[in-house]
């Protein structure tokens, strides 16, 4: 089997980003975004997915973390798409429910090539780690869009923003671990192919 890796380098007036992902790694992660809470969440994602993941970002954090997280989502999504290639043989679908203390989140996804995000939360505090909560919706929207992923995230209950997002990123990692697993030789689709 060919190495399932992807590398994306992107530079704009707002951010300079490099992402490298290996789907068949050992969960070794190096994440430096300039925003410590994002580093923690992305490290959880890579570790729980079993991916080797390198992310570096220099962004306009003097404004806020919006551009950095949105662009990291775009780059990580593109890197995942590259690593998946034709998506031949993968399980495609993954789902995980992860508790973190008082919080419980469900993440389900399909690497169908058709991007879509359903993001249900009415319990996330307005501000987490000094940033507006919608930062995380924007990250997941960008990720799903460029990865060709149908992604459903439901924060079922909880009170602490850190705990809620930690359960999301652990769940996303576990669901991706299931979905990228190679189980067969052909594409898992009754129509004979996936949308691109």
CSV table of C-alpha atoms in Angstrom, one decimal:
chain,number,residue,atom,x,y,z
A,1,UNK,CA,0.0,0.0,0.0
A,2,UNK,CA,1.3,3.5,-0.9
A,3,UNK,CA,2.0,5.8,2.0
A,4,UNK,CA,-1.2,7.7,2.9
A,5,UNK,CA,0.3,11.1,3.5
A,6,UNK,CA,-0.6,14.7,2.7
A,7,UNK,CA,1.3,18.0,2.9
A,8,UNK,CA,-0.1,21.4,2.4
A,9,UNK,CA,1.8,24.8,2.6
A,10,UNK,CA,-0.3,27.9,2.4
A,11,UNK,CA,0.6,31.6,2.8
A,12,UNK,CA,-1.7,34.6,2.8
A,13,UNK,CA,-1.5,38.1,4.3
A,14,UNK,CA,-3.3,36.7,7.3
A,15,UNK,CA,-1.6,33.3,7.9
A,16,UNK,CA,1.4,31.2,7.0
A,17,UNK,CA,0.6,27.5,7.6
A,18,UNK,CA,2.2,24.1,7.0
A,19,UNK,CA,0.4,20.8,7.6
A,20,UNK,CA,1.7,17.3,7.2
A,21,UNK,CA,-0.5,14.2,8.0
A,22,UNK,CA,0.2,10.5,7.9
A,23,UNK,CA,-2.9,8.5,8.2
A,24,UNK,CA,-1.0,5.3,9.1
A,25,UNK,CA,1.2,6.9,11.8
A,26,UNK,CA,1.4,6.3,15.6
A,27,UNK,CA,-0.3,9.4,16.9
A,28,UNK,CA,2.9,11.4,17.1
A,29,UNK,CA,1.9,15.1,16.9
A,30,UNK,CA,3.7,18.4,16.8
A,31,UNK,CA,1.3,21.4,16.8
A,32,UNK,CA,2.3,25.0,17.0
A,33,UNK,CA,-0.4,27.5,16.2
A,34,UNK,CA,0.4,30.4,18.5
A,35,UNK,CA,-2.9,29.6,20.3
A,36,UNK,CA,-2.3,27.1,23.1
A,37,UNK,CA,-5.8,25.9,23.4
A,38,UNK,CA,-5.9,25.1,19.6
A,39,UNK,CA,-2.6,23.2,20.0
A,40,UNK,CA,-4.2,21.1,22.7
A,41,UNK,CA,-7.3,20.3,20.6
A,42,UNK,CA,-5.4,19.5,17.4
A,43,UNK,CA,-3.0,17.3,19.4
A,44,UNK,CA,-6.0,15.4,20.8
A,45,UNK,CA,-7.4,15.0,17.3
A,46,UNK,CA,-4.2,13.5,15.9
A,47,UNK,CA,-3.5,11.4,18.9
A,48,UNK,CA,-6.9,9.8,19.0
A,49,UNK,CA,-7.0,9.3,15.3
A,50,UNK,CA,-3.6,7.6,15.3
A,51,UNK,CA,-2.3,10.1,12.8
A,52,UNK,CA,1.2,11.5,12.7
A,53,UNK,CA,0.4,15.2,12.5
A,54,UNK,CA,2.6,18.3,12.1
A,55,UNK,CA,0.9,21.7,12.1
A,56,UNK,CA,2.6,25.1,12.2
A,57,UNK,CA,0.9,28.4,11.9
A,58,UNK,CA,1.9,32.0,12.2
A,59,UNK,CA,-1.2,34.1,12.1
A,60,UNK,CA,-2.6,37.5,12.9
A,61,UNK,CA,-3.4,36.6,16.5
A,62,UNK,CA,-3.2,40.3,17.4
A,63,UNK,CA,-6.7,40.5,15.9
A,64,UNK,CA,-8.0,37.1,17.1
A,65,UNK,CA,-7.7,33.4,16.3
A,66,UNK,CA,-10.4,33.3,13.7
A,67,UNK,CA,-8.2,33.5,10.6
A,68,UNK,CA,-5.7,31.0,12.0
A,69,UNK,CA,-8.2,28.4,12.9
A,70,UNK,CA,-10.3,28.8,9.8
A,71,UNK,CA,-7.1,28.5,7.6
A,72,UNK,CA,-5.8,25.5,9.6
A,73,UNK,CA,-9.1,23.8,9.0
A,74,UNK,CA,-8.7,24.4,5.2
A,75,UNK,CA,-5.1,23.2,5.2
A,76,UNK,CA,-5.8,20.1,7.3
A,77,UNK,CA,-8.8,19.2,5.2
A,78,UNK,CA,-6.8,19.5,2.0
A,79,UNK,CA,-4.0,17.4,3.6
A,80,UNK,CA,-6.5,14.7,4.6
A,81,UNK,CA,-8.0,14.7,1.1
A,82,UNK,CA,-4.6,14.3,-0.4
A,83,UNK,CA,-3.7,11.5,2.0
A,84,UNK,CA,-7.0,9.7,1.2
A,85,UNK,CA,-6.4,9.7,-2.5
A,86,UNK,CA,-9.1,7.7,-4.3
A,87,UNK,CA,-10.4,6.6,-0.9
A,88,UNK,CA,-10.4,3.0,-2.3
A,89,UNK,CA,-11.0,0.4,0.4
A,90,UNK,CA,-11.7,2.7,3.4
A,91,UNK,CA,-14.5,2.1,5.8
A,92,UNK,CA,-15.7,5.7,5.0
A,93,UNK,CA,-17.9,6.0,8.1
A,94,UNK,CA,-16.9,6.6,11.7
A,95,UNK,CA,-18.9,7.5,14.8
A,96,UNK,CA,-17.9,8.1,18.4
A,97,UNK,CA,-19.5,9.3,21.6
A,98,UNK,CA,-17.0,10.6,24.1
A,99,UNK,CA,-17.5,11.7,27.7
A,100,UNK,CA,-15.2,14.3,29.4
A,101,UNK,CA,-16.3,14.7,33.0
A,102,UNK,CA,-19.8,16.3,32.8
A,103,UNK,CA,-19.7,16.7,29.0
A,104,UNK,CA,-20.8,14.3,26.3
A,105,UNK,CA,-20.5,14.8,22.6
A,106,UNK,CA,-21.3,12.6,19.6
A,107,UNK,CA,-19.3,12.9,16.3
A,108,UNK,CA,-20.3,11.0,13.2
A,109,UNK,CA,-18.8,11.4,9.8
A,110,UNK,CA,-18.6,9.9,6.2
A,111,UNK,CA,-15.6,10.5,4.0
A,112,UNK,CA,-17.9,10.4,1.0
A,113,UNK,CA,-16.3,13.3,-0.9
A,114,UNK,CA,-19.5,15.3,-0.3
A,115,UNK,CA,-18.8,18.0,2.3
A,116,UNK,CA,-21.5,18.9,4.8
A,117,UNK,CA,-21.4,20.1,8.4
A,118,UNK,CA,-24.2,19.7,11.0
A,119,UNK,CA,-23.1,21.4,14.2
A,120,UNK,CA,-25.5,21.3,17.1
A,121,UNK,CA,-24.5,23.0,20.3
A,122,UNK,CA,-26.5,25.0,22.7
A,123,UNK,CA,-24.4,24.4,25.8
A,124,UNK,CA,-21.0,25.8,24.7
A,125,UNK,CA,-20.0,28.9,26.7
A,126,UNK,CA,-19.8,32.1,24.6
A,127,UNK,CA,-16.1,32.5,25.3
A,128,UNK,CA,-13.5,29.7,25.6
A,129,UNK,CA,-9.8,30.4,26.2
A,130,UNK,CA,-10.4,34.0,25.4
A,131,UNK,CA,-12.0,33.4,22.0
A,132,UNK,CA,-15.6,33.4,20.8
A,133,UNK,CA,-17.2,30.0,20.6
A,134,UNK,CA,-18.1,30.2,16.9
A,135,UNK,CA,-14.4,29.9,16.1
A,136,UNK,CA,-14.8,26.1,16.4
A,137,UNK,CA,-17.8,25.9,14.1
A,138,UNK,CA,-15.7,27.8,11.5
A,139,UNK,CA,-12.7,25.4,12.0
A,140,UNK,CA,-15.0,22.3,11.5
A,141,UNK,CA,-16.8,23.9,8.5
A,142,UNK,CA,-13.4,24.5,6.8
A,143,UNK,CA,-12.1,21.0,7.7
A,144,UNK,CA,-15.2,19.3,6.4
A,145,UNK,CA,-15.3,21.4,3.2
A,146,UNK,CA,-11.8,20.6,2.1
A,147,UNK,CA,-11.6,17.0,3.3
A,148,UNK,CA,-14.8,16.1,1.4
A,149,UNK,CA,-16.4,15.0,4.7
A,150,UNK,CA,-20.0,14.8,5.8
A,151,UNK,CA,-19.5,15.7,9.5
A,152,UNK,CA,-22.1,15.8,12.2
A,153,UNK,CA,-21.2,17.1,15.7
A,154,UNK,CA,-23.7,17.1,18.5
A,155,UNK,CA,-22.8,18.5,22.0
A,156,UNK,CA,-25.3,16.5,24.0
A,157,UNK,CA,-24.7,18.1,27.4
A,158,UNK,CA,-22.1,19.7,29.5
A,159,UNK,CA,-21.1,23.0,31.2
A,160,UNK,CA,-17.4,23.5,30.8
A,161,UNK,CA,-16.2,24.8,27.4
A,162,UNK,CA,-12.9,23.0,27.7
A,163,UNK,CA,-14.5,19.7,28.5
A,164,UNK,CA,-17.1,20.0,25.7
A,165,UNK,CA,-14.5,20.8,23.0
A,166,UNK,CA,-12.1,18.1,24.3
A,167,UNK,CA,-14.9,15.6,23.9
A,168,UNK,CA,-15.5,16.9,20.4
A,169,UNK,CA,-11.9,16.6,19.3
A,170,UNK,CA,-11.4,13.2,20.9
A,171,UNK,CA,-14.6,12.0,19.2
A,172,UNK,CA,-13.5,13.5,15.8
A,173,UNK,CA,-10.2,11.6,16.2
A,174,UNK,CA,-11.8,8.3,17.0
A,175,UNK,CA,-14.4,8.7,14.2
A,176,UNK,CA,-11.6,9.4,11.7
A,177,UNK,CA,-9.6,6.4,12.9
A,178,UNK,CA,-12.6,4.2,12.0
A,179,UNK,CA,-13.3,5.9,8.7
A,180,UNK,CA,-9.8,5.8,7.2
A,181,UNK,CA,-9.3,2.1,8.1
A,182,UNK,CA,-8.7,0.0,5.0
A,183,UNK,CA,-11.1,-2.9,5.0
A,184,UNK,CA,-11.5,-3.9,1.3
A,185,UNK,CA,-10.1,-3.3,-2.2
A,186,UNK,CA,-12.9,-1.5,-3.9
A,187,UNK,CA,-14.7,1.8,-3.1
A,188,UNK,CA,-17.5,1.3,-0.6
A,189,UNK,CA,-20.3,2.7,-2.7
A,190,UNK,CA,-23.3,1.2,-4.5
A,191,UNK,CA,-22.8,3.6,-7.3
A,192,UNK,CA,-19.2,2.5,-7.8
A,193,UNK,CA,-17.5,5.7,-6.9
A,194,UNK,CA,-17.4,8.6,-4.5
A,195,UNK,CA,-18.1,12.3,-5.3
A,196,UNK,CA,-15.1,14.5,-5.6
